[in-house]
Amino acid sequence: MTRSFNTRIVFRAMGALLLIETIFMALAYGVALWYKEPDDASFLVSTIITLIVGLICLAIGRHAQRQVSEREGYVIVALVWVVFSAFGMLPYYLSGAIDNITDAWFETMAGFTTTGSTVIGDVEAQTHGILLWRALTQWVGGLGIIVLCLALLPMFGLGGMQLYAAEMTGVSYEKLSPRIADTSKKLWTLYIFLTVIEAILLSLFGMTPFDAICHSFTTIATGGFSTFNLSLINSSPAIQYTIAIFMLLSGINFALIIHCLRGQGRKLIEDEEAKWYFRAVIICTLVLSVGLILFNTVFHRLWYIHGFTDVLVHLEQTFRECFFMTTSALTSTGFAVVDYTLWPQLLWVILFFMMFTGACSGSTSGGIKWVRILIFIKSGMSEFKRRIHPNAVMPIMLNNRPLPHETISNIMAFMLWYIVIFAFSVLVFCGCGVQFEESVGAAMSAIGNVGVGIGQYGPVGSWADFPTVAKWWMTFVMLIGRLEIFTVLLLFTRVLWKK
């Protein structure tokens, strides 16, 4: 007989995770103190509340069995994002940076799920403590709260394949070490390494150290929160290229990057998903660049008035903007160096469809992921062959290995639910009075964890005036997108809860 649900281990897990959130909240409090800002008391109170509740949860779960089953694993992984956001919104609300619960919850969930949608209209008017906290929520949520806990706190008994499998994104996950805690440590070591390198480069290229750190946090997490009102539109070419390259790296399966650092670069070169991801970046960048050149008469005027040099300068700017926006869209980061809604409609629609794809499984990006798209296409193409050869055995291959039928069924179910949730979200937003075009953009933004939409919710807009009911539904869809549907939807099924 299946054992009863282990409630104490859930409290134990929540307590351990809240202690981790306390540490990061204390960092933001330290920054507020350093800059002598008036909201330091708000951060202090938030930190104390989070710490006390975390200790209480640990006390409740102190005699819990250390074994985590699949049921408890799914509950812990889904619940922690809600709990983190509930306490993570305290600094916003108590400081007055956001004056209502709905918007504070929205901003926090958009941070931890790395969606990047914001209700703050004037970001540059916020204190350093608030700006750092926004960036930290994305950085912690990027690689995964559970993965961080497994790496730092194995003594809490939270280890287990159930937690790791429920947290990691994509079709499959890879253990880099026999022990899950060691795998988590390797992933977080790489995560920190990329963050530090990017922050150093951004500082060298002219950003202030504080802005460089915040943008590095949100780039590696593919989150998109910026410390500037216009995102990166007014930043230098060197900064734009740097962030674009690190967005590109953050869209690769982190396990493959670790293999490359070990001298096993062939694994990255031969990986089918990585190949499709890089091809998509190259093709989409070229398509957007050529499209802008064809639609833009500036090039013709420059050629006749100023000559070849100015044309080259404009070509470089066009390529840079298209490369940046392509990587931002494909990795679901949401940074912008141009207001793409001002492009010809065909081009921003192409960019819009890029936002659905996501990057590679095992990365920090949102979206469907290229491995699912690849398998979905292969499965569809195989149906044509089966029509001609109905008795032939034609397995779907990935990286020269046949895929089990369960994996293909999982992908088909995922794609179905993805479409259903997307379509239903459009209906919800339209029912709340949002324009159809903007409702489609909001649904895509939420389920793909992209953060930017269409119209007034584009790259230079804010979600402040989005209807209240729509905001609550959007945060729920953000969570579904971050945990890739099944982990959240399982909570609402009888199968998970019955003995």
XYZ file of C-alpha atoms in Angstrom, residues 9-10 33 94 120 128 135 150 152 223 249 257 260 274 283 310 345 363 428 447 451 458 463 476 491 499:
26
model
C 8.976 16.790 4.901
C 7.150 19.536 2.978
C 22.234 50.177 4.315
C 6.487 47.384 3.028
C 7.054 49.557 -12.114
C 19.376 50.346 -4.996
C 17.642 41.175 -9.979
C 20.215 20.630 -3.149
C 23.932 24.073 -0.437
C 15.012 37.130 -16.910
C 25.305 31.035 -23.701
C 28.762 23.799 -21.276
C 32.972 21.739 -22.982
C 22.133 22.678 -29.772
C 18.769 32.232 -39.626
C 27.809 55.408 -43.322
C 4.555 44.207 -38.867
C 19.088 26.003 -19.711
C -9.348 35.329 -19.935
C 3.489 30.946 -20.554
C 8.040 39.267 -20.076
C 5.915 45.942 -25.446
C 1.978 46.092 -17.013
C -0.469 31.577 -12.402
C -1.494 19.481 -7.951
C -3.261 6.931 -1.356
